[in-house]
C-alpha positions as semicolon CSV with decimal commas, in nm:
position;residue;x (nm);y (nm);z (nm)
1;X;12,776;3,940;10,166
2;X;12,493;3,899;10,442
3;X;12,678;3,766;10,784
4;X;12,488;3,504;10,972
5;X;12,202;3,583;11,191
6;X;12,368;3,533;11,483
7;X;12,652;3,803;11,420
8;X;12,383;4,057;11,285
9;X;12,360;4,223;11,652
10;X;12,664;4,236;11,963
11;X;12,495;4,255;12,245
12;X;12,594;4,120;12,560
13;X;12,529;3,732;12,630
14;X;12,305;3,827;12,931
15;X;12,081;4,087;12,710
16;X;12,038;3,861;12,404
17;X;11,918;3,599;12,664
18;X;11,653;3,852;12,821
19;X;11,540;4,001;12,486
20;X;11,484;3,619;12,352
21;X;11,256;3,501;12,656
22;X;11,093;3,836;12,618
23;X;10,983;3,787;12,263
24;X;10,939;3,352;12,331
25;X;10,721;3,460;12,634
26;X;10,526;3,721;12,470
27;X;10,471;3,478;12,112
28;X;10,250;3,185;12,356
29;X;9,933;3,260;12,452
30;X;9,755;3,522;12,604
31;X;9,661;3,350;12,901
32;X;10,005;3,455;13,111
33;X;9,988;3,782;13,302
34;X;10,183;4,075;13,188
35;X;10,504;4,110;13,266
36;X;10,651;4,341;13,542
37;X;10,779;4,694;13,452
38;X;11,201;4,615;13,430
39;X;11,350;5,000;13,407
40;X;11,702;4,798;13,382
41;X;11,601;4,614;13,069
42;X;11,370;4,921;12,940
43;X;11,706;5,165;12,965
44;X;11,888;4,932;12,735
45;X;11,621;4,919;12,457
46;X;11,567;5,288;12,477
47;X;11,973;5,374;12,485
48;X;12,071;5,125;12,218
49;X;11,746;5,216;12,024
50;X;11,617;4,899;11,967
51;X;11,277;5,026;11,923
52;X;11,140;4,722;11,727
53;X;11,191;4,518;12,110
54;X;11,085;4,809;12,305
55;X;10,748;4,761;12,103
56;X;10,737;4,413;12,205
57;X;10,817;4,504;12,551
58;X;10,516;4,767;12,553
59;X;10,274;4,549;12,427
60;X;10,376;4,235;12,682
61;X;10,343;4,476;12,962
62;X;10,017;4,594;12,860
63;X;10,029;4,945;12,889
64;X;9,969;5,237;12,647
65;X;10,273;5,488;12,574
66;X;10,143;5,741;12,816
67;X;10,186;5,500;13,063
68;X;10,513;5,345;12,967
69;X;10,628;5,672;12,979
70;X;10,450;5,728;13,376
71;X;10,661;5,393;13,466
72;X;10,946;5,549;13,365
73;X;10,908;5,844;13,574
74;X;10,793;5,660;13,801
75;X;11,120;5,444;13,804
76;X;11,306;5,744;13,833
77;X;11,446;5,720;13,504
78;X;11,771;5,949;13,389
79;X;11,686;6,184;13,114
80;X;11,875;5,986;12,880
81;X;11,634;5,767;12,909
82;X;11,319;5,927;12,895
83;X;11,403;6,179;12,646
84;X;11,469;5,943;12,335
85;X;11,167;5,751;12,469
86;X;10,940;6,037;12,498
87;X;11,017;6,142;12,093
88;X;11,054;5,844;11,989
89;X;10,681;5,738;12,143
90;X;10,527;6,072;12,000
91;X;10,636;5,993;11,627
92;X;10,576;5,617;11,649
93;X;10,227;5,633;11,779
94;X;10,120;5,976;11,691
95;X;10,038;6,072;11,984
96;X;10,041;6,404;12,213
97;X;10,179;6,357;12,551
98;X;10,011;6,524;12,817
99;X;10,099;6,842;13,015
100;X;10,258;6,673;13,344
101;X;10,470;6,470;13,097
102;X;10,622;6,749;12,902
103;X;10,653;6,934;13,248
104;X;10,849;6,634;13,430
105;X;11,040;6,600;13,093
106;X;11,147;7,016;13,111
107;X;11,216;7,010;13,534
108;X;11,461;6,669;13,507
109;X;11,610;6,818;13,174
110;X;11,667;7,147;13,340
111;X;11,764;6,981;13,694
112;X;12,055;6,836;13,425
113;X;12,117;7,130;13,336
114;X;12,057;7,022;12,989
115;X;11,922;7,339;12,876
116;X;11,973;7,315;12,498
117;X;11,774;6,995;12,500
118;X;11,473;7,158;12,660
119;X;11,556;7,457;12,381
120;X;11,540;7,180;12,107
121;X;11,248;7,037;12,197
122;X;11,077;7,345;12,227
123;X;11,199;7,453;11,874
124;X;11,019;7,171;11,722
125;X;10,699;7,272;11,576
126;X;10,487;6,968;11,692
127;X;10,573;7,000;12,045
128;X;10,579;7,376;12,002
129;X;10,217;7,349;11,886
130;X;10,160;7,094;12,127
131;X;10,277;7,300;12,458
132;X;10,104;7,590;12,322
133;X;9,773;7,455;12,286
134;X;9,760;7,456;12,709
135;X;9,735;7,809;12,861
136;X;10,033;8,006;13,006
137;X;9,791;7,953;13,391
138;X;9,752;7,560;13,307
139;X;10,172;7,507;13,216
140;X;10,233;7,790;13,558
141;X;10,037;7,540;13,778
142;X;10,182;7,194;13,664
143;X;10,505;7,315;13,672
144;X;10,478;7,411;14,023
145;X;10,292;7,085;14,122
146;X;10,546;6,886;13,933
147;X;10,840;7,082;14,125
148;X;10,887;7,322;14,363
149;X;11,190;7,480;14,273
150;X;11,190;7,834;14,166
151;X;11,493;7,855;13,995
152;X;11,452;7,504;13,780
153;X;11,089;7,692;13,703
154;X;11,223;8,011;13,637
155;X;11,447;7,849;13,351
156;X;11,183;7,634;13,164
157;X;10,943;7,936;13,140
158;X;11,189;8,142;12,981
159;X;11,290;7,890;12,780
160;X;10,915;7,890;12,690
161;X;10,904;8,251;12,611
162;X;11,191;8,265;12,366
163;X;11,038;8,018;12,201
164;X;10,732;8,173;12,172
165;X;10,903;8,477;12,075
166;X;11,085;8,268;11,819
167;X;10,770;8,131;11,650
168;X;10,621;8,482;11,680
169;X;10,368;8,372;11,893
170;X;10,356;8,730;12,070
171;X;10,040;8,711;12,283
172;X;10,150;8,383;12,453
173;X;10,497;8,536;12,514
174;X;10,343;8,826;12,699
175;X;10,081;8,663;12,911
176;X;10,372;8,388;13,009
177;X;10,580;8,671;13,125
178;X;10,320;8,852;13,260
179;X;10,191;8,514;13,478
180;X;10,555;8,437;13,534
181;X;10,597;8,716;13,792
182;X;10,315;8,670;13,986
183;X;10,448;8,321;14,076
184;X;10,775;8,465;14,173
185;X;10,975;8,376;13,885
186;X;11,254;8,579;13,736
187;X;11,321;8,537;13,411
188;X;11,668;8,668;13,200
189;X;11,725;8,987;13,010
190;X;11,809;8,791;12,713
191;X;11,443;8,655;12,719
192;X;11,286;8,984;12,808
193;X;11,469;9,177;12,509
194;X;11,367;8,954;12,263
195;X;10,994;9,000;12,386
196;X;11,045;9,331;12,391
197;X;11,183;9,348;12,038
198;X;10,891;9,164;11,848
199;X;10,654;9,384;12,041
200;X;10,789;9,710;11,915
201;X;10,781;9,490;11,583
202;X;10,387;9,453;11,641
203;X;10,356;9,810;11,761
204;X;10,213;9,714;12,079
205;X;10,383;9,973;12,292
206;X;10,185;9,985;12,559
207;X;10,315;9,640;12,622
208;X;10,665;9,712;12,586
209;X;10,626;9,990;12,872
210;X;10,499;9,716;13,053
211;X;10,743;9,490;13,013
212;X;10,977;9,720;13,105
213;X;10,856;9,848;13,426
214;X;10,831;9,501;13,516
215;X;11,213;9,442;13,451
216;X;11,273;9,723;13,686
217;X;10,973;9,594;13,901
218;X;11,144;9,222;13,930
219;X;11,512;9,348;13,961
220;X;11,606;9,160;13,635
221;X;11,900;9,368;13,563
222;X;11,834;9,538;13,260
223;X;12,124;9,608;13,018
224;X;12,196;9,856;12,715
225;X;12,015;9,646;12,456
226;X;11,690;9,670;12,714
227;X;11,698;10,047;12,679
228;X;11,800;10,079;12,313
229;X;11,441;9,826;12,218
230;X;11,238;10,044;12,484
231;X;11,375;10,351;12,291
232;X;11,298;10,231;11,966
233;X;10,959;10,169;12,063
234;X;10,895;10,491;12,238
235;X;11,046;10,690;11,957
236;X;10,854;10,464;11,685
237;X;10,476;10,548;11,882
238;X;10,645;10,912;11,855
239;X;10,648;10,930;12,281
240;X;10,977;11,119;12,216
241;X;10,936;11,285;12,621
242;X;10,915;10,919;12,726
243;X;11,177;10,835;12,502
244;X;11,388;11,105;12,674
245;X;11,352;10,989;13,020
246;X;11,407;10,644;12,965
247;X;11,772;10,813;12,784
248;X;11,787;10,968;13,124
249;X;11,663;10,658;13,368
250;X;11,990;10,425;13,125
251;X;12,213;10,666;13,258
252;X;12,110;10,698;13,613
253;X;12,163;10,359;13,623
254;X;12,499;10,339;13,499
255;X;12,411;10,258;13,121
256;X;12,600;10,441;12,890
257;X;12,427;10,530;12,581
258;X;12,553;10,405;12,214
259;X;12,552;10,538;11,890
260;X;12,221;10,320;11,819
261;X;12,098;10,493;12,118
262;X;12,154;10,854;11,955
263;X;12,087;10,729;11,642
264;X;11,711;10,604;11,745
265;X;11,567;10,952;11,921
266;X;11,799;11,146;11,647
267;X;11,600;10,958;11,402
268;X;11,256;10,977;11,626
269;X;11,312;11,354;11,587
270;X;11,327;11,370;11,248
271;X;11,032;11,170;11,168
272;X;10,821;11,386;11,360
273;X;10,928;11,665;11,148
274;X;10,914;12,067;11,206
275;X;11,137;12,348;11,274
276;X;11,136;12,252;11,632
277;X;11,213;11,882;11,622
278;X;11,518;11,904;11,425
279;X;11,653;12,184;11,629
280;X;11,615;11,840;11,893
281;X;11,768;11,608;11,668
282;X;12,021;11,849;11,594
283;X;12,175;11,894;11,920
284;X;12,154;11,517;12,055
285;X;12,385;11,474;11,775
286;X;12,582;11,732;11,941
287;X;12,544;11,579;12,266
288;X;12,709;11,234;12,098
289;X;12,979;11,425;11,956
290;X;13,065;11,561;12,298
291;X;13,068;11,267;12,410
292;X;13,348;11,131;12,206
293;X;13,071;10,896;11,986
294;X;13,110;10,933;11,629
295;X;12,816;10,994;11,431
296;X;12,756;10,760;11,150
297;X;12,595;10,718;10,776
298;X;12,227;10,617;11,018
299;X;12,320;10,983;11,198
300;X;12,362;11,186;10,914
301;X;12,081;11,012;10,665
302;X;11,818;11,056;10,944
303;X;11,909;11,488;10,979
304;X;11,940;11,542;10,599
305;X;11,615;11,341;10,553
306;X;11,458;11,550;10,827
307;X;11,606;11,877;10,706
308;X;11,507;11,814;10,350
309;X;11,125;11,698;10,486
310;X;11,115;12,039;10,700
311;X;11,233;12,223;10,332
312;X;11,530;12,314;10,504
313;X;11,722;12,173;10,192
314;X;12,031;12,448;10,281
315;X;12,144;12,250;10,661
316;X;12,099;11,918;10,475
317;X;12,365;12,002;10,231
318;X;12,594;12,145;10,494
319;X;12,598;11,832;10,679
320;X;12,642;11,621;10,341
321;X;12,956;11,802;10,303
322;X;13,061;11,793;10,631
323;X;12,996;11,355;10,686
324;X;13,233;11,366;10,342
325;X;13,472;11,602;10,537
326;X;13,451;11,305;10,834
327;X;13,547;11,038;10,644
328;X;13,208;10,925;10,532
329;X;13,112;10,849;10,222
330;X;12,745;10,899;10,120
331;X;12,536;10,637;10,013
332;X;12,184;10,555;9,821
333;X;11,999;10,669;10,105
334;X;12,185;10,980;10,174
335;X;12,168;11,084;9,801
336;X;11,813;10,968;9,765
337;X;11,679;11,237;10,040
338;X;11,859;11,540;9,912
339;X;11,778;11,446;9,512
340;X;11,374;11,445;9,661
341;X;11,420;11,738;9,893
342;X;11,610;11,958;9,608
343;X;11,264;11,846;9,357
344;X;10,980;11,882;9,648
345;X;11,122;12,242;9,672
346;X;11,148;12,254;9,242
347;X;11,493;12,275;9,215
348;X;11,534;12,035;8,972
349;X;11,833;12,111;8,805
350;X;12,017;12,087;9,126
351;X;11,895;11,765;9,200
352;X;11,992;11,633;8,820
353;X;12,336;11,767;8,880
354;X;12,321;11,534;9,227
355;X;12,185;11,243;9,059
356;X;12,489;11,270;8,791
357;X;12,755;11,338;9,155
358;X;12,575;10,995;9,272
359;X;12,682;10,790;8,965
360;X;13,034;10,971;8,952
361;X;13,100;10,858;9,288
362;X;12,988;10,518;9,210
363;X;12,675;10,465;9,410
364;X;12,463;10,287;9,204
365;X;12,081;10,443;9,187
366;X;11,796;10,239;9,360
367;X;11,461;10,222;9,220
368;X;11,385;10,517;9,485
369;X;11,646;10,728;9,314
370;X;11,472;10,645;9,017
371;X;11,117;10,781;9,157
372;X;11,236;11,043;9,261
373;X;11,453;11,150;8,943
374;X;11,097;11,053;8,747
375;X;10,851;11,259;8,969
376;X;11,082;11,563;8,918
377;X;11,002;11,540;8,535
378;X;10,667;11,445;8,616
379;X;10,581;11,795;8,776
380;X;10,789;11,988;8,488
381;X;10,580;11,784;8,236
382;X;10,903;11,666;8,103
383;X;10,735;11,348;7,964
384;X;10,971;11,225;7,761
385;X;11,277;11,241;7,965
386;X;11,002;11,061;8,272
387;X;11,003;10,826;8,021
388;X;11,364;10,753;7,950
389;X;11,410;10,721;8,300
390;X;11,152;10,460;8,324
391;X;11,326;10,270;8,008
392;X;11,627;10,288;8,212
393;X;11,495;10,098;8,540
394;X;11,455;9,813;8,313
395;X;11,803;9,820;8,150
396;X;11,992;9,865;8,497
397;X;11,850;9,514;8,622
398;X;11,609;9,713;8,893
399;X;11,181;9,619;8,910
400;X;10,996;9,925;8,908
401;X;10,739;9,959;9,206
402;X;10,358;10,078;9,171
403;X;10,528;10,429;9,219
404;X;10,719;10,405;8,957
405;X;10,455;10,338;8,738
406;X;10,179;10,612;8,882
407;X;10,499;10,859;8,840
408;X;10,547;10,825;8,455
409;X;10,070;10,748;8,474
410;X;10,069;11,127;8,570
411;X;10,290;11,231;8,342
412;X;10,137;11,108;8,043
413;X;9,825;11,183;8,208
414;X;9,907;11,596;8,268
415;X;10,031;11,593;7,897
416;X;9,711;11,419;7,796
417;X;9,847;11,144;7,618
418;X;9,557;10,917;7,743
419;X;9,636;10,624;7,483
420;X;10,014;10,572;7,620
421;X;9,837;10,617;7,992
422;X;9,584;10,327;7,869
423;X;9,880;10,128;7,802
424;X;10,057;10,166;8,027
425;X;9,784;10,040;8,277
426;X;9,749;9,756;8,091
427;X;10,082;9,660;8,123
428;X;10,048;9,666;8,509
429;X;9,770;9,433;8,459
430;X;9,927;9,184;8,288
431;X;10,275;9,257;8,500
432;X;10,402;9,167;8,821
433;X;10,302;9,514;8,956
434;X;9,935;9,554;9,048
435;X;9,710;9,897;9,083
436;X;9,670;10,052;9,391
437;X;9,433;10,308;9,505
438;X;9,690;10,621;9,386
439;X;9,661;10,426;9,020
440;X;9,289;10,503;8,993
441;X;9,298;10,804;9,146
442;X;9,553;10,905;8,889
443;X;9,362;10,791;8,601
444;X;9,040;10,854;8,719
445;X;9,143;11,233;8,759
446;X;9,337;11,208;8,409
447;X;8,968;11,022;8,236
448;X;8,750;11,316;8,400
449;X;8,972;11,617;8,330
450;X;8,930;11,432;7,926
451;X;8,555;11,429;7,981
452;X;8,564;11,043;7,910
453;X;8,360;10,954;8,177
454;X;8,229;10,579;7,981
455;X;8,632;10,521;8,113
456;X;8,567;10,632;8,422
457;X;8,318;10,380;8,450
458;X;8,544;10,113;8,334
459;X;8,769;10,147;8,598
460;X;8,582;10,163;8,869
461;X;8,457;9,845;8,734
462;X;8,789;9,693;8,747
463;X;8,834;9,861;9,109
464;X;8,474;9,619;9,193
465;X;8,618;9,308;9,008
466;X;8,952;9,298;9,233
467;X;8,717;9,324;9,557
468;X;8,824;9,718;9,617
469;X;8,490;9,850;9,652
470;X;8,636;10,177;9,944
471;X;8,872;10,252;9,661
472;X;8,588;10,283;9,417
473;X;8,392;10,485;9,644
474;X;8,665;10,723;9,749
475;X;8,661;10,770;9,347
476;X;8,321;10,900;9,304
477;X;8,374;11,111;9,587
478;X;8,668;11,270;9,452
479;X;8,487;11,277;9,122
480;X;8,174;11,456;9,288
481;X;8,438;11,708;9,479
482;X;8,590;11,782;9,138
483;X;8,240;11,856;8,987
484;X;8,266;11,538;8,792
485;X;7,933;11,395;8,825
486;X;7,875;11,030;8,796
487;X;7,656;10,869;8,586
488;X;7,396;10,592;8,588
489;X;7,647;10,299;8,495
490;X;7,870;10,456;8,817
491;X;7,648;10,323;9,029
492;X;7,540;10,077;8,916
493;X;7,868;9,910;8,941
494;X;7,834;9,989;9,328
495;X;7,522;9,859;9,405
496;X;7,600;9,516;9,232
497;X;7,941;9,545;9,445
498;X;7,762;9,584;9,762
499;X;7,477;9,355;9,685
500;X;7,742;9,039;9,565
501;X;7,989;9,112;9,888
502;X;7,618;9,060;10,075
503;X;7,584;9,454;10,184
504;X;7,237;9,467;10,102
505;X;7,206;9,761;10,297
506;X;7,459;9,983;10,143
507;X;7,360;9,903;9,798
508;X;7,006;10,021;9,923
509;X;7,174;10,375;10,025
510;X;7,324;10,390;9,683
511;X;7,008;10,310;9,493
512;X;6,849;10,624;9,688
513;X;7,199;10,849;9,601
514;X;7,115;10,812;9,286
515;X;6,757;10,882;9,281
516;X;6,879;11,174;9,505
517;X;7,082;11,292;9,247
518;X;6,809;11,302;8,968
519;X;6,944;11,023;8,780
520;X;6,707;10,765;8,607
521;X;6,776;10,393;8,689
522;X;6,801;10,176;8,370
523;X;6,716;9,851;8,308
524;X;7,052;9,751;8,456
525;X;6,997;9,891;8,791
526;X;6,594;9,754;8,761
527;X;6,844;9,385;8,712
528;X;7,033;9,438;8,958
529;X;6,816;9,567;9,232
530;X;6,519;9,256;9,137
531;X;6,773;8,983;9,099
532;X;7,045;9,105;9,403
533;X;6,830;9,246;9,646
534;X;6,406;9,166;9,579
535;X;6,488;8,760;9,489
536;X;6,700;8,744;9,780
537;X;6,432;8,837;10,037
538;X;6,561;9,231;10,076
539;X;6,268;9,486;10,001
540;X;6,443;9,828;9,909
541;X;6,365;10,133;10,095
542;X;6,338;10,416;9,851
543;X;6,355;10,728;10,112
544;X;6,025;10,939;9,939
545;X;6,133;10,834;9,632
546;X;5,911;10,689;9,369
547;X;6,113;10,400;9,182
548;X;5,838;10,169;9,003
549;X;6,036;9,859;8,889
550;X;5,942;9,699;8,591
551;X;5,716;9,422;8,511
């Protein structure tokens, strides 16, 4: 049942009296003056969200939103106020508020100390987008015109650059740190971690040294998870010295190092590779044990995969039995390095005999165990069991990778069964799983070793079609290196590559490579070099070379 009109809204008697001569006074005509800004009678519009009357109230007082929004700060309005108004404004009339607006909104938000308001705003994209149209300099300035206080300051523009770190917007997190200091704003560790983070993420280490000097520069006090990101970094650009004295700098300042810590230059070490690195590697892990921290599954995994890459296959197996003899128990990772370092060094039956430990133990094989298992076959020209183990990808639930498939290419390939290799490409092409460069360089090699160089051709075709004309060139020159010389229809697949991507100019040094090589252009290369090139205003220059094109 629909109540009566008059029991439809409860507000007080005084209210429904002012909100009915509002809307009487504002239905005559136009000839009255607008009606004087009321903050008193705007507040309880805005707070009871009676947006419909607010309208009304806008319209009678004849100003635009912007400027509604200016009386209200003008009027000294709580944030209560002017937050719902100031969202409520921007979706209603589409409209993007300007930069001393969104600052006065942040300073009396943050002079609340309503910090996860200014957070949610931030966080949603439109205003995100909004704020982050205006440079970091333009936002510095208005918020120190708007206010004066540092610390109020300090908060909003690290509030700003989390949330530019949160919508990976890297470059304006950066410059807004870097401006932030030279207006004498300090900004949190929390803030300056997470920058530093998604900078190591982007590889820009330069700027995470930066960052961190800084830190140390502005006295923000930086904290363990401030040295284990700058670490990470340092050890990912493989700066392992500077990795090592900012190891020494954590514990001058009265940091102690984690296992994460040990765990990041162990595993910096290791991915350098050598003799000499993993005798470093080696004894930070003995520097961890001596200090009473316990080396886990990311300790060991990173020294038997660096022992196994340095073919020191012998002190990875020592310290697989000795994390068992810890407690630990191996997992795909751990197996997965010593299966491929037993098979890069041929032992293949040793690494079968692992791979059959692995299942015993119940650690189910990943689709990198399976490459592995399946190159191991590969270079025994065990083609049949490669193939099993290909089969068996499929039956355990797991989706083979390009690897996978250039694995069990070669293998056919190096036992010269060129129909199941044909097939097996063809498969990828109507699959999930696309060719990469290694695929045509595999088959390619497989086609020329067969003499069949019309499939050659074919391929790097293909390679042309799917816009990967450097893979098709690194083909003939692997092709010309082998003493596999390419033919007419080679390059003429090139040159109407170059010519269609709009690289007149390299077509026209293919057209004399040819010519340089002594082979005759056909009437597909006469096509190709009149219709591409000549029609399109580009005159060939044949260096020397005489090249009559047909009439």
């Amino acid at each position: 049942m629909i109540p009566p009109p008059l029991q439809r809204f409860r507000f007080p008697c005084c209210y429904c009296i002012r909100v009915l001569r509002l809307l009487n006074y504002s239905s005559q005509s136009g000839n009255h003056p607008p009606l004087p800004f009321d903050l008193s009678h705007a507040s309880i519009l805005i707070t009871n969200q009676h947006w419909h009357a607010l309208k009304t109230l806008t319209n009678s007082t004849a100003t635009t939103p912007n400027t509604f929004l200016q009386l209200l700060y003008n009027s000294n309005a709580p944030y209560d106020v002017l937050l719902p108004y100031f969202k409520w404004s921007q979706q209603e009339y589409q409209i993007s508020h300007s930069l001393e607006h969104y600052c006065k909104l942040f300073y009396i938000l943050a002079n609340a100390n309503k910090y996860n308001k200014i957070r949610s705003l931030l966080d949603n994209p439109v205003i995100n987008n909004a704020v982050s149209t205006y440079t970091c300099c333009s936002i510095l300035i208005m918020l120190d015109r708007v206010c004066d206080n540092v610390c109020a300051n300090s908060i909003i523009v690290d509030l700003l650059v989390l949330s530019y770190v949160k919508k990976f917007k890297t470059d304006l997190a950066f410059e807004m740190f870097d401006r932030a200091g030279d207006y004498g704003l300090k900004l949190s560790v929390n803030s300056c971690n997470q920058l530093i983070n998604l900078l190591v993420r982007e590889d820009k280490f330069g700027s995470v040294e930066f960052v961190y000097r800084e830190m140390v520069k502005r006295r923000i006090e930086v904290n363990l998870n401030t040295f284990n990101a700058v670490i990470n970094g340092l050890c990912k650009a493989g700066r392992m010295q500077k990795a090592e004295d900012v190891f020494e700098d954590m514990q001058v300042r009265g940091v102690m190092p984690s296992v994460v810590t040990f765990n990041t230059i162990i595993g910096g070490y290791c991915k350098k590779g050598g003799a000499a690195k993993m005798y470093k590697a080696d004894s930070f892990m003995k520097e961890m044990v001596k200090r009473n921290i316990v080396p886990d599954n990311v300790t060991y995994n990173a020294l038997i995969d660096g022992f196994c890459k340095a073919e020191n296959v012998s002190a990875a197996m020592s310290l697989f039995k000795k994390m068992q003899v810890n407690g630990l128990k191996p997992n795909v990772v751990t197996y997965n390095c010593l299966i491929n370092g037993l098979s890069c060094l041929g032992k293949h039956d040793e690494a079968l005999a692992l791979w059959d430990q692995m299942v015993e133990s119940g650690v189910k094989p990943s689709v990198v165990t399976y490459n592995v298992v399946m190159n191991g076959f590969s270079k025994k020209k065990m083609v049949k069991k490669c193939k099993e183990v290909f089969d068996d990808i499929f039956k355990q639930g797991l989706a083979p990778n390009a690897y996978t498939y250039n694995t069990l290419l070669n293998a056919y390939l190096q036992g010269g069964l060129l129909e199941e290799a044909g097939k097996l490409y063809k498969s990828m092409l109507e699959g999930t799983v696309s060719p990469n460069v290694s695929t045509y360089n595999c088959l390619i090699a497989g086609y020329s070793r067969a003499g069949d160089i019309e499939a050659v051709n074919r391929l790097v075709d293909d390679m042309k079609n799917r816009g990967n004309i450097r893979a098709a060139l690194n083909v003939m020159t692997r092709m010309e290196k082998e003493g596999r010389r390419p033919n007419v229809a080679t390059y003429n697949v090139l040159i109407k590559a170059f010519c269609e991507k709009g690289k007149l100019d390299e077509a026209n040094e293919f057209v004399n490579k040819m010519l340089e090589k002594g082979l005759v252009p056909n009437h597909m290369t006469y096509d190709i070099v009149r219709e591409k090139m000549m029609e399109q205003g580009y005159v060939p220059d044949i260096d020397g070379h005489l090249y009559n094109y047909p009439s």
